[in-house]
Structure formats: structure tokens, C-alpha cells
CSV table of C-alpha atoms and ligand atoms in Angstrom, one decimal:
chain,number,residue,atom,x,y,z
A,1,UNK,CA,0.7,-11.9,18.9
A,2,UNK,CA,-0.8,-14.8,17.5
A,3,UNK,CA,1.7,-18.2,17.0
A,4,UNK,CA,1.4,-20.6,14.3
A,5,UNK,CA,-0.2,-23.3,16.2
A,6,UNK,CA,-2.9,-20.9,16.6
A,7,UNK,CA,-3.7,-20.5,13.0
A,8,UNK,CA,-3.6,-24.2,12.3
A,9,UNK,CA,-5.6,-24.7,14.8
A,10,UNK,CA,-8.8,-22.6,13.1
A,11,UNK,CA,-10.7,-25.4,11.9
A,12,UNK,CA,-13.0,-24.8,10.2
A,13,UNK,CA,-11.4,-22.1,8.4
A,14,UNK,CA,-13.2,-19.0,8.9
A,15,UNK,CA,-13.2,-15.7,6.5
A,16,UNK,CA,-13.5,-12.1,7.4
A,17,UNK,CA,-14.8,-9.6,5.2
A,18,UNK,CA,-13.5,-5.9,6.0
A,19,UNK,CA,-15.8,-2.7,3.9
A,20,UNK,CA,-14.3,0.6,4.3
A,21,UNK,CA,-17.7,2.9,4.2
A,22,UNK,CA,-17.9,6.7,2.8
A,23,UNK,CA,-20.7,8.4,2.2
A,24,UNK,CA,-22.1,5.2,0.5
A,25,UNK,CA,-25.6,5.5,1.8
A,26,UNK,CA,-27.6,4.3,-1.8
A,27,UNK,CA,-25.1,0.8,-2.4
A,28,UNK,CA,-24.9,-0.3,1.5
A,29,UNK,CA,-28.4,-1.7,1.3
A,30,UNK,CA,-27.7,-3.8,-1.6
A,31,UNK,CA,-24.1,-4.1,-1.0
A,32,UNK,CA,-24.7,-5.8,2.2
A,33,UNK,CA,-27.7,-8.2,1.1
A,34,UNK,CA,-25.3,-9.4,-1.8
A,35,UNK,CA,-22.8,-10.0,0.7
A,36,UNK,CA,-24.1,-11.9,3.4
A,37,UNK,CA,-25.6,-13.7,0.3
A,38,UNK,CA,-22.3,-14.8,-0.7
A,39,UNK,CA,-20.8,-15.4,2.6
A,40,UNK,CA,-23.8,-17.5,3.8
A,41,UNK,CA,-22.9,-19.6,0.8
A,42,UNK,CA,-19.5,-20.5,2.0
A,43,UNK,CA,-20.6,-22.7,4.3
A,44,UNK,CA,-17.8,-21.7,7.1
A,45,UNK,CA,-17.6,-19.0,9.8
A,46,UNK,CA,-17.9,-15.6,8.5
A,47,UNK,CA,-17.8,-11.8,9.9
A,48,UNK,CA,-18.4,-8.6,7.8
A,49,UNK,CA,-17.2,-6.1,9.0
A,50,UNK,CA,-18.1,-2.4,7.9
A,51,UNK,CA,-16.1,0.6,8.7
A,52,UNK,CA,-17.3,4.1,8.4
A,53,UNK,CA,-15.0,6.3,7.9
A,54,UNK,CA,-17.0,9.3,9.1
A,55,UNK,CA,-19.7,9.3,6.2
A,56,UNK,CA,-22.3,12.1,6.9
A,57,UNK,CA,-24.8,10.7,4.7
A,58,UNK,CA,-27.2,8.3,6.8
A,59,UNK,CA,-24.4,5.5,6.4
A,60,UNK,CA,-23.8,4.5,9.7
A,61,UNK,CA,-27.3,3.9,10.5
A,62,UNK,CA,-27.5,1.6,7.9
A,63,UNK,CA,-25.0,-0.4,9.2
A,64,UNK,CA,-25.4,-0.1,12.6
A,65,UNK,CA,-29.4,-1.7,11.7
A,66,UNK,CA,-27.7,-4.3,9.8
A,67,UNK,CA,-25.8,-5.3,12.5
A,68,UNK,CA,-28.7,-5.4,14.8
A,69,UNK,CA,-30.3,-7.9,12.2
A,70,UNK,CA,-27.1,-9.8,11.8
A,71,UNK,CA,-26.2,-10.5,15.7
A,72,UNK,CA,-22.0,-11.7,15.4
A,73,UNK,CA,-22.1,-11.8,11.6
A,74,UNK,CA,-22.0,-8.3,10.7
A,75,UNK,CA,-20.2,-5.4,13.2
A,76,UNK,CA,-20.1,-1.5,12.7
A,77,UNK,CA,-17.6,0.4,13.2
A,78,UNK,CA,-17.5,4.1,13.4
A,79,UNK,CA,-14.7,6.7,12.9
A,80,UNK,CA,-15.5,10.3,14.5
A,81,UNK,CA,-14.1,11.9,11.0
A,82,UNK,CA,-13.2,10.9,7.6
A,83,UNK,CA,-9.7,9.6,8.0
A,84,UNK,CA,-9.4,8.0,4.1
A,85,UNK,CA,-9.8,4.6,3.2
A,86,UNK,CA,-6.5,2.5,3.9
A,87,UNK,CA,-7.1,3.5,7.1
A,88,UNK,CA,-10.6,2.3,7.4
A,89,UNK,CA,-9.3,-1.0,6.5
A,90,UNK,CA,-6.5,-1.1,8.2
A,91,UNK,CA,-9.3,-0.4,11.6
A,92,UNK,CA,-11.5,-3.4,9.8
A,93,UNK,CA,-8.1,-5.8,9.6
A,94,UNK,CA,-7.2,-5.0,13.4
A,95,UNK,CA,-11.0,-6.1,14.5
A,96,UNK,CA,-11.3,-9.4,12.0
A,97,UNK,CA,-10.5,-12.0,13.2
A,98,UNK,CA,-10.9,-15.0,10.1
A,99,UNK,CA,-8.4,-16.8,8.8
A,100,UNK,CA,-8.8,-16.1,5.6
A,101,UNK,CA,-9.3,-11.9,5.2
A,102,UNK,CA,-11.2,-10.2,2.3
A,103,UNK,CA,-10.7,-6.1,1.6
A,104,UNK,CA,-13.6,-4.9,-1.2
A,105,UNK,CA,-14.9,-1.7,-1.7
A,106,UNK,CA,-18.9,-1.0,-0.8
A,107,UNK,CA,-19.6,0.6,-3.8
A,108,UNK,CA,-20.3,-2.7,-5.8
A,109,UNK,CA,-17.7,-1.9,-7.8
A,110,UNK,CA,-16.1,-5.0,-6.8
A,111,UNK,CA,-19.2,-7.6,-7.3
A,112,UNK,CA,-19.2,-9.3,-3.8
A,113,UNK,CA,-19.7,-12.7,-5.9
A,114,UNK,CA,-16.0,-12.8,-6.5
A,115,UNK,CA,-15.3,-13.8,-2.9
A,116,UNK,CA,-15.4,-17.0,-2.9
A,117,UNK,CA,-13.2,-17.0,-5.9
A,118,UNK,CA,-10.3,-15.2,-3.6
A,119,UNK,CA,-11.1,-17.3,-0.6
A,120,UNK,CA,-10.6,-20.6,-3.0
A,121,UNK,CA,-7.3,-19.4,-3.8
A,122,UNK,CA,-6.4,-18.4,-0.4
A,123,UNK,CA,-7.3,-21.6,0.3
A,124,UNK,CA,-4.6,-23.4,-2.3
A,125,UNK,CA,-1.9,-21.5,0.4
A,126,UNK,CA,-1.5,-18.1,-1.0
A,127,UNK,CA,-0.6,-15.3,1.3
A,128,UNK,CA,-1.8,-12.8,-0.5
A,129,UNK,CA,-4.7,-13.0,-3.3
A,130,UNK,CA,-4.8,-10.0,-5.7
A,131,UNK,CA,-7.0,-9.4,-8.8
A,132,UNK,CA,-6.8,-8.0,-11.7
A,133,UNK,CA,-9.6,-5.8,-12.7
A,134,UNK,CA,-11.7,-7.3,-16.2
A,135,UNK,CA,-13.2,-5.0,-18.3
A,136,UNK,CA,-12.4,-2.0,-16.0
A,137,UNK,CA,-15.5,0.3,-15.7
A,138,UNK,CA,-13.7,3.8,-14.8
A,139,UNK,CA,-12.5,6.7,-16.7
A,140,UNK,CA,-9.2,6.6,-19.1
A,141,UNK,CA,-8.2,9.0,-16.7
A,142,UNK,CA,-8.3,6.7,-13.6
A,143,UNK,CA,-6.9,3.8,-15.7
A,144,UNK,CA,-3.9,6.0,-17.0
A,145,UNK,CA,-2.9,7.0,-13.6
A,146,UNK,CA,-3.3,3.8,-12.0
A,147,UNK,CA,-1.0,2.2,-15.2
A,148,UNK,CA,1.4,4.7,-13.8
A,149,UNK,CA,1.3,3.4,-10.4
A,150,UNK,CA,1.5,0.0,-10.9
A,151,UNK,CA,4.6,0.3,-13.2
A,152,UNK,CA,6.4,2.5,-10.6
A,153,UNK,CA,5.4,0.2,-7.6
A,154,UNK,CA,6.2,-2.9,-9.3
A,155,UNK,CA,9.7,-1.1,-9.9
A,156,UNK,CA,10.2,-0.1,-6.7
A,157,UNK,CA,8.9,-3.1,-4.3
A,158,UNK,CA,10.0,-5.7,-7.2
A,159,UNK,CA,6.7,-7.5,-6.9
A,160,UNK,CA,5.4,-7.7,-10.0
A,161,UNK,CA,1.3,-7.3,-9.7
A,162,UNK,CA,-0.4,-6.1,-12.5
A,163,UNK,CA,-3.3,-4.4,-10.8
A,164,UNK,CA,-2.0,-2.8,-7.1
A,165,UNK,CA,-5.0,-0.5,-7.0
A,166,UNK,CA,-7.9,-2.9,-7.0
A,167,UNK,CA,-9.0,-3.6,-3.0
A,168,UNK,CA,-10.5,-6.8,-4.2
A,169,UNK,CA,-8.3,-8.6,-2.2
A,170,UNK,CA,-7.7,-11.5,0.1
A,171,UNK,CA,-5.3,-11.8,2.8
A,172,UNK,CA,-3.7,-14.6,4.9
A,173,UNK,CA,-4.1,-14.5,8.8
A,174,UNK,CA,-0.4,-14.2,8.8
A,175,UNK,CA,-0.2,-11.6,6.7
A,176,UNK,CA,-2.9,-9.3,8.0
A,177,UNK,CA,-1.0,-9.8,11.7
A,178,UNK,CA,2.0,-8.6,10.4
A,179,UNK,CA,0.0,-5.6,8.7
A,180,UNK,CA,-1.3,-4.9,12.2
A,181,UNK,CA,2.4,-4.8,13.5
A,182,UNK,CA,3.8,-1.8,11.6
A,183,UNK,CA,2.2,1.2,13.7
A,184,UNK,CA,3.1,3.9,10.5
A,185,UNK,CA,0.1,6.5,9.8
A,186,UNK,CA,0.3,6.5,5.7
A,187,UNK,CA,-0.2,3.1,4.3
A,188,UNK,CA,-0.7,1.4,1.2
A,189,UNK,CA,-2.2,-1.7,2.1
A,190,UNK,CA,-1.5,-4.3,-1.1
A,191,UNK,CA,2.1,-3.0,-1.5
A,192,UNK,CA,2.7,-3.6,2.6
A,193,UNK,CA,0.7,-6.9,2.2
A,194,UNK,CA,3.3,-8.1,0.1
A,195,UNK,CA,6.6,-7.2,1.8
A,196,UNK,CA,5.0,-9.8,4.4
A,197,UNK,CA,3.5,-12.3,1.6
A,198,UNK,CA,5.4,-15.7,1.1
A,199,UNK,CA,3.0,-16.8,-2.0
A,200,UNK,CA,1.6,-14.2,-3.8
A,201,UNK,CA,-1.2,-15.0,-6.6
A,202,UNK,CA,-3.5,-12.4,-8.9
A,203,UNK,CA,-6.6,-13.6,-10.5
A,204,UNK,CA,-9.2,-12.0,-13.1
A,205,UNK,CA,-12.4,-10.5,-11.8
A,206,UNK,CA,-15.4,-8.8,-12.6
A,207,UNK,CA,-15.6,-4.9,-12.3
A,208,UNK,CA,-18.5,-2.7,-12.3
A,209,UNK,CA,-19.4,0.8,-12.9
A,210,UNK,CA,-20.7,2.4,-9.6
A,211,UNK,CA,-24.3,2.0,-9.7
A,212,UNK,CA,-24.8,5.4,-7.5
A,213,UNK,CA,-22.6,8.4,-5.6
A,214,UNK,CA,-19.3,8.9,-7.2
A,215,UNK,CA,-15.5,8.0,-6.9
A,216,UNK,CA,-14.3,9.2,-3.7
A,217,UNK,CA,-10.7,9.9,-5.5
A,218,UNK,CA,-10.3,13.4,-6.9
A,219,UNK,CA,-6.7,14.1,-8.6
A,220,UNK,CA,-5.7,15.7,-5.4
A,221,UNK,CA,-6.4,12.3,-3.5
A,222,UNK,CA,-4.8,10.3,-6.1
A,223,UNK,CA,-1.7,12.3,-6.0
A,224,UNK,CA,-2.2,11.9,-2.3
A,225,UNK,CA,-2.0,8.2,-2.7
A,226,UNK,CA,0.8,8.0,-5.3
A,227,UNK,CA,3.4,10.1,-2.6
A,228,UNK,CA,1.8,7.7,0.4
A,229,UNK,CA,3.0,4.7,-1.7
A,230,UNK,CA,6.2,5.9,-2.4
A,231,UNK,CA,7.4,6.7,0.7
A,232,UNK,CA,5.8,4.3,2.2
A,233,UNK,CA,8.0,1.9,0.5
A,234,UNK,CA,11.4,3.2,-0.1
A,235,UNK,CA,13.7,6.3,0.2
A,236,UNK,CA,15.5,6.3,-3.5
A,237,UNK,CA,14.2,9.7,-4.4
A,238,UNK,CA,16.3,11.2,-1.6
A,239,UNK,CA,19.5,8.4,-3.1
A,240,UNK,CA,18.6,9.8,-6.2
A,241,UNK,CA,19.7,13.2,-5.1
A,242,UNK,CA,23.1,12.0,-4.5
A,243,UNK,CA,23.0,10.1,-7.7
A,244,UNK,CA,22.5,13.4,-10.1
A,245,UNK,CA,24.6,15.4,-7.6
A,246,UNK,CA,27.7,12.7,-8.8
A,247,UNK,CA,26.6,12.8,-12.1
A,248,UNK,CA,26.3,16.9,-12.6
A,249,UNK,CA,30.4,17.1,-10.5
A,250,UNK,CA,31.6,14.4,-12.9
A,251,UNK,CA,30.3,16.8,-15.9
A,252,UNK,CA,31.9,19.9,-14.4
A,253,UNK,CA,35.1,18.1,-13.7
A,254,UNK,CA,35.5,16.6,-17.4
A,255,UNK,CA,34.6,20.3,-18.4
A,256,UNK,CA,37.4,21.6,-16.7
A,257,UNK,CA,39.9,19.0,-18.1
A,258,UNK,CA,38.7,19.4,-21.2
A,259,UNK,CA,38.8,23.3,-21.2
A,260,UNK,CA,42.2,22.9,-19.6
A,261,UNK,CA,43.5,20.7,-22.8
A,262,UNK,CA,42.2,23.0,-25.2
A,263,UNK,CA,43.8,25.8,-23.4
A,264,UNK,CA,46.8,24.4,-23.9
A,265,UNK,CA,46.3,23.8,-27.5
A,266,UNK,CA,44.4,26.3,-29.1
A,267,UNK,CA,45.3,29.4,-26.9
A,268,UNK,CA,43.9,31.7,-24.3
A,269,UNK,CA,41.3,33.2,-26.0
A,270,UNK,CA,39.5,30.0,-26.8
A,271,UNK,CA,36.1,29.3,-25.1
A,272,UNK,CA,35.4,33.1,-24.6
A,273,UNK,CA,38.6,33.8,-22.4
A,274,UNK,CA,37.6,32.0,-19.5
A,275,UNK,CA,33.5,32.2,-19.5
A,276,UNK,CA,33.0,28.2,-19.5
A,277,UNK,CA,35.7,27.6,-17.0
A,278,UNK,CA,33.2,29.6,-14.8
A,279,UNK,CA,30.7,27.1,-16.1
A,280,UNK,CA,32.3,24.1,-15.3
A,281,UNK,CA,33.4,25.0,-11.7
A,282,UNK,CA,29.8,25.8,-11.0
A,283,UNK,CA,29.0,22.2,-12.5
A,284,UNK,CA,31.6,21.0,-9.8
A,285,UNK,CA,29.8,23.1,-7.0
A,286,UNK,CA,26.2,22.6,-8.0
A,287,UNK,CA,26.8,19.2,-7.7
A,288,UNK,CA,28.7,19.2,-5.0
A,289,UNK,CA,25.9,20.7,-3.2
A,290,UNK,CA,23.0,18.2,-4.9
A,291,UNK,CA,26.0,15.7,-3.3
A,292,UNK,CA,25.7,17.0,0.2
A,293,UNK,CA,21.6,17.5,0.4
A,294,UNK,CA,21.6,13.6,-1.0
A,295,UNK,CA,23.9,12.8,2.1
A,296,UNK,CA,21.0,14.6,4.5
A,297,UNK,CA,18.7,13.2,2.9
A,298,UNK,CA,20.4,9.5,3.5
A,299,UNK,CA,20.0,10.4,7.5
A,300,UNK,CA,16.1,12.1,6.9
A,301,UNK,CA,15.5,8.3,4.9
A,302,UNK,CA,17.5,6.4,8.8
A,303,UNK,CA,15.2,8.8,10.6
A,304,UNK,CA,12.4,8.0,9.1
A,305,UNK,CA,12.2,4.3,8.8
A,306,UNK,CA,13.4,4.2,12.3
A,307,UNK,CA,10.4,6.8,13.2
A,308,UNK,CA,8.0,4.3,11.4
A,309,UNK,CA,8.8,1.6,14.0
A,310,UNK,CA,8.4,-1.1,11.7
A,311,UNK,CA,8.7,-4.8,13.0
A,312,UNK,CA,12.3,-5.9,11.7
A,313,UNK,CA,11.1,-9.0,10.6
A,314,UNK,CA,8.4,-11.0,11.1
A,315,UNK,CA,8.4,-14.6,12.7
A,316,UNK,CA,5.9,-16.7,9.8
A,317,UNK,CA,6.1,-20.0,12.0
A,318,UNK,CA,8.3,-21.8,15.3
A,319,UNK,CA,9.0,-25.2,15.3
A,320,UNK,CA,9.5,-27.1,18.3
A,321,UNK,CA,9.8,-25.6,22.2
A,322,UNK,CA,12.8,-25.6,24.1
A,323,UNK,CA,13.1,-27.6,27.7
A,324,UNK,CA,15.1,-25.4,29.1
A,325,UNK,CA,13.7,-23.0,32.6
A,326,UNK,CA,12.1,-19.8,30.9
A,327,UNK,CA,14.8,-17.3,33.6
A,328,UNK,CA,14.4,-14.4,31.1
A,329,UNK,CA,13.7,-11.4,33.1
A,330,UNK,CA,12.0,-9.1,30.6
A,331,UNK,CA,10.2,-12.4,29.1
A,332,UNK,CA,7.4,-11.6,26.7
A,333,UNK,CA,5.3,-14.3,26.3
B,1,LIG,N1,-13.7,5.3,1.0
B,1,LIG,C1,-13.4,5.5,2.4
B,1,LIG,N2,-12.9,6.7,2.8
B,1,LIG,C2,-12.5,7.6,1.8
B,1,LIG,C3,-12.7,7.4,0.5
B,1,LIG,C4,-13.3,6.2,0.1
B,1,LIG,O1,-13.7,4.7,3.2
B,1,LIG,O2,-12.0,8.7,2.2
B,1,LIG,C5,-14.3,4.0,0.6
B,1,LIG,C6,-15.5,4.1,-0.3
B,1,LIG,O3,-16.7,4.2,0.5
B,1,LIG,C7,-15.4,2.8,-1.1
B,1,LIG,C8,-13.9,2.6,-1.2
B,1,LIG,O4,-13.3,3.3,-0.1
B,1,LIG,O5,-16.0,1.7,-0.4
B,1,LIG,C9,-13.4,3.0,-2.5
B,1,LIG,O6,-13.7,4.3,-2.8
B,1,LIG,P1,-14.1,4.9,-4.2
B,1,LIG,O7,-15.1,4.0,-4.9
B,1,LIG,O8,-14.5,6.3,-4.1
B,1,LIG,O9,-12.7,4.7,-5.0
B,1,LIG,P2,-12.5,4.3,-6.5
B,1,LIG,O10,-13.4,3.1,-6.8
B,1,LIG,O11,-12.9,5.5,-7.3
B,1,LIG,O12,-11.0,4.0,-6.5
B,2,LIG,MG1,-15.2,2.7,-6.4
């Protein structure tokens, strides 16, 4: 892994741009001139880097002749099958190498112009640049859906971001290391970005409709998406199980004690001569039970974060070196 030094030491800055590529044969061509048109305009280092993620449509000979006519600017790379897009990028991230790290899409829906935007404000010392899609050219379908993911991820990771699901996005060097570190297979990219972020920011761009092909997303995939962000970040639906399980016993038991008093009072054959106490012990049981699969699911939650392998934490910066003899035996520098 990288130290800080290191990053400091990147002078002058340099940006990487990462493209996950599906089937995107009619935008590449004037995806990629716009790009490098942009990036040439930065006036520092830059890479694009395209990954195809197993497109079957003529894409990946586009981009591998681009790359031939862009020798260390541009690079290809290739997946064998279509593995889905956070994955493509998170291939793109692992290759890049610029200090400064843009995600966009290669459908020109995100007009490659707004770099240098995100780069400026990566620039100011923000770890992670999000936007915040203007004049949103997709259907009220797409918008609804993605209103309902943003409020449940803002909920659940407690960053507030208006607009999780635009790729527009620019990363720190930092950050995109610390990415790199978590080895899980389902990913949400912004939401992980910012568990690692220090300084977040989110600024207004341009969207566009896409100019050819259509959305790669079908309700299937979205759903997809929605479950890989959830789990990805937390294990409260398997709390919540517990929770109700507490909350249905707690109803059974005030049942029963109710039932009980107004046995006492009014008589046996009240409440149907002993029906509803049946009710209320199952109440007690049923949540009992919801009680017990909540407690499981407490260990499946352990299980699977430790599965994931996550870094524990994640060293941002070391100051100063020690003088003392290095005699560690399993030393990993
Ligand atoms: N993409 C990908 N693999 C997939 C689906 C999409 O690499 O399985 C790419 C696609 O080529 C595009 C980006 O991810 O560059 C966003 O896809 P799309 O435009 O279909 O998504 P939407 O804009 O509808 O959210
Ligand atoms: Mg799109």
C-alpha cells in the first residue's frame, strides 16, 4: 500500500479517468473524442481508462483502436463476461493510478465537460466529489426509485448526499486505495467511497438523455442494486427481526395481563371463555420465535462482515518514523 508521502509527492497532480463499457458501441466514438478533449485541456497528466465489461457489440475494438491511437493515455481493459458495472469500475480504480480519480458513465449521459469541474473541487481537498444530477433526463420511474434509494442510504450510512446514484464522480487517491482494500464481491461504490471519505462535497451538473442504446438497468437490476447497497452497508434488517420479535411478546404479554384482570373482574365467560388467552400466548410465542431468528441472524450479520474481510480501519496519513531497529519478525513493509 501506498504511504502518504507518496501522494504528496505527485506533483504535478495527475487525474484518472475510469469508463465502465457495456454494449456502448454507437457513444464510445464520441464519448472518447469528448474526453480526451477535456482531459487534454487540463493541462496535467491524465489516463482514461475504459473497461469492458464483456459488451458483445463491437465495443472492445473500439477501445482497443483508441488505445493504439492514444499510446499511455488511454488503456483497454477487457472482462471475459458481463460482470455489471460497479465491478467494472472497481477493475478501472485498481488499474488508475492519478491522484485525483474520476467514475462517469460512457453513455454521455454524464457530459465529459463536467470533469474539470469535479477535479477543481477535488482539488480544494475533498475526498470525495459527488454531483447532483440537473435537469435529470430519465424516466419518472428511474427518478422515483432512485428518490427511494437515496433516502434509505442517507438513513442508513448517515451521509447525507442527495444524489448516491449519479457515477459522475471524483475520488481522492486515498480514498480509491482504501476502495481497493475491501476484497467483498457486491459493492456500491459512492456509499463505500464515503465510509473512507474525510471531506465529502456534491456539486450540480449537467445531465443528458442517452443519445443511443438504452439504460442497461431493468427493474430486476435495480432491485438488484437496491439489496447490494443494503447489505453492503449494514445488517439492521436482521436487528430489526429482534426488534418486532420484542415488540409482538410485549403485546402478547400485556394481553395476558390484561385478560387476566378482566377475568377477575367481569367473570369467566368474558373474552369468549378463554379464545383470546390462546391469542395472547401465541403473541408471546410468535415473538418469541421472531426473538430467536433475530438472535441468528445477529451471528449470520458477525459472519458476514467478518467473511467480507474488510480493512478495520484505514491509516489516512503517519507522521514521523521511529529510530528504533525494525526486529519485527512478520514485518510488512
Ligand atoms: N454498464 C456496465 N455493465 C453493466 C451495465 C452498465 O459496464 O452491466 C455501464 C454502461 O455501459 C454505462 C454505465 O455502466 O457506461 C451506466 O449504465 P446505464 O447507462 O445503462 O445506466 P443508467 O444510466 O440507466 O443508470
Ligand atoms: Mg446511462
Amino acid at each position: 500500500m501506498r504511504k502518504m508521502t507518496e501522494y504528496n509527492k505527485l506533483n504535478p497532480k495527475s487525474v484518472s479517468v475510469v469508463v465502465p463499457v457495456y454494449n456502448e458501441k454507437e457513444n464510445l466514438p464520441a464519448f472518447i473524442g469528448r474526453t480526451m478533449e477535456v482531459l487534454d485541456g487540463l493541462g496535467c497528466p491524465v489516463e482514461l481508462i475504459l473497461v469492458d465489461d464483456g459488451s458483445r457489440d463491437g465495443s472492445p475494438a473500439i477501445i482497443s483502436e483508441a488505445a493504439k491511437q492514444h499510446p499511455g493515455r488511454i488503456t483497454g481493459i477487457f472482462f471475459n463476461r458481463n460482470y455489471g458495472q460497479h465491478t467494472a469500475v472497481i477493475a478501472g480504480l485498481s488499474e488508475s493510478r492519478g491522484e485525483i480519480v474520476v467514475t462517469l458513465d460512457a453513455d454521455l449521459q454524464n457530459p465529459p465537460e463536467e470533469i474539470p469541474k469535479l477535479v477543481a473541487k477535488a482539488d480544494e481537498g475533498y475526498d470525495v466529489v459527488g454531483t447532483v444530477r440537473v435537469g435529470r433526463q430519465d424516466s419518472p420511474f428511474r427518478k422515483l426509485f432512485s428518490w427511494l434509494i437515496n433516502q434509505v442510504t442517507a438513513k442508513t450510512t448517515g451521509v447525507r448526499m442527495k444524489d448516491y446514484g449519479c457515477m459522475l464522480r471524483a475520488y481522492s487517491r486515498p480514498v480509491v486505495d482504501a476502495i481497493l482494500q475491501c476484497p467483498e464481491r457486491s459493492t456500491f461504490i459512492p456509499v463505500l467511497a464515503n465510509t473512507f471519505a474525510d471531506k465529502t462535497a456534491e456539486i450540480e451538473v449537467a445531465h443528458a438523455e442517452r443519445p443511443a442504446g438504452e439504460s442497461k438497468y431493468n427493474i430486476l437490476k435495480l432491485i438488484n442494486l437496491q439489496f447490494d447497497l443494503l447489505t453492503s452497508m449494514t445488517t439492521f434488517p436482521l436487528r430489526l427481526l429482534s426488534f418486532i420479535g420484542a415488540i409482538i411478546s410485549l403485546i402478547g404479554i400485556g394481553f395476558g395481563l390484561f385478560l387476566l384482570i378482566m377475568r377477575l373482574l367481569a367473570g369467566p365467560d368474558w373474552a369468549a371463555q378463554g379464545v383470546f388467552t390462546l391469542f395472547a400466548i401465541l403473541f408471546f410465542f410468535v415473538g418469541a420465535q421472531f426473538i430467536a431468528m433475530g438472535l441468528i441472524g445477529e451471528y449470520v450479520g458477525r459472519i458476514y462482515q467478518e467473511a467480507r474481510g474488510r480493512p478495520r480501519y484505514f491509516v489516512r496519513e503517519r507522521v514521523g518514523a521511529s529510530s528504533l531497529p525494525d526486529i519485527k519478525i512478520n514485518s510488512s513493509t
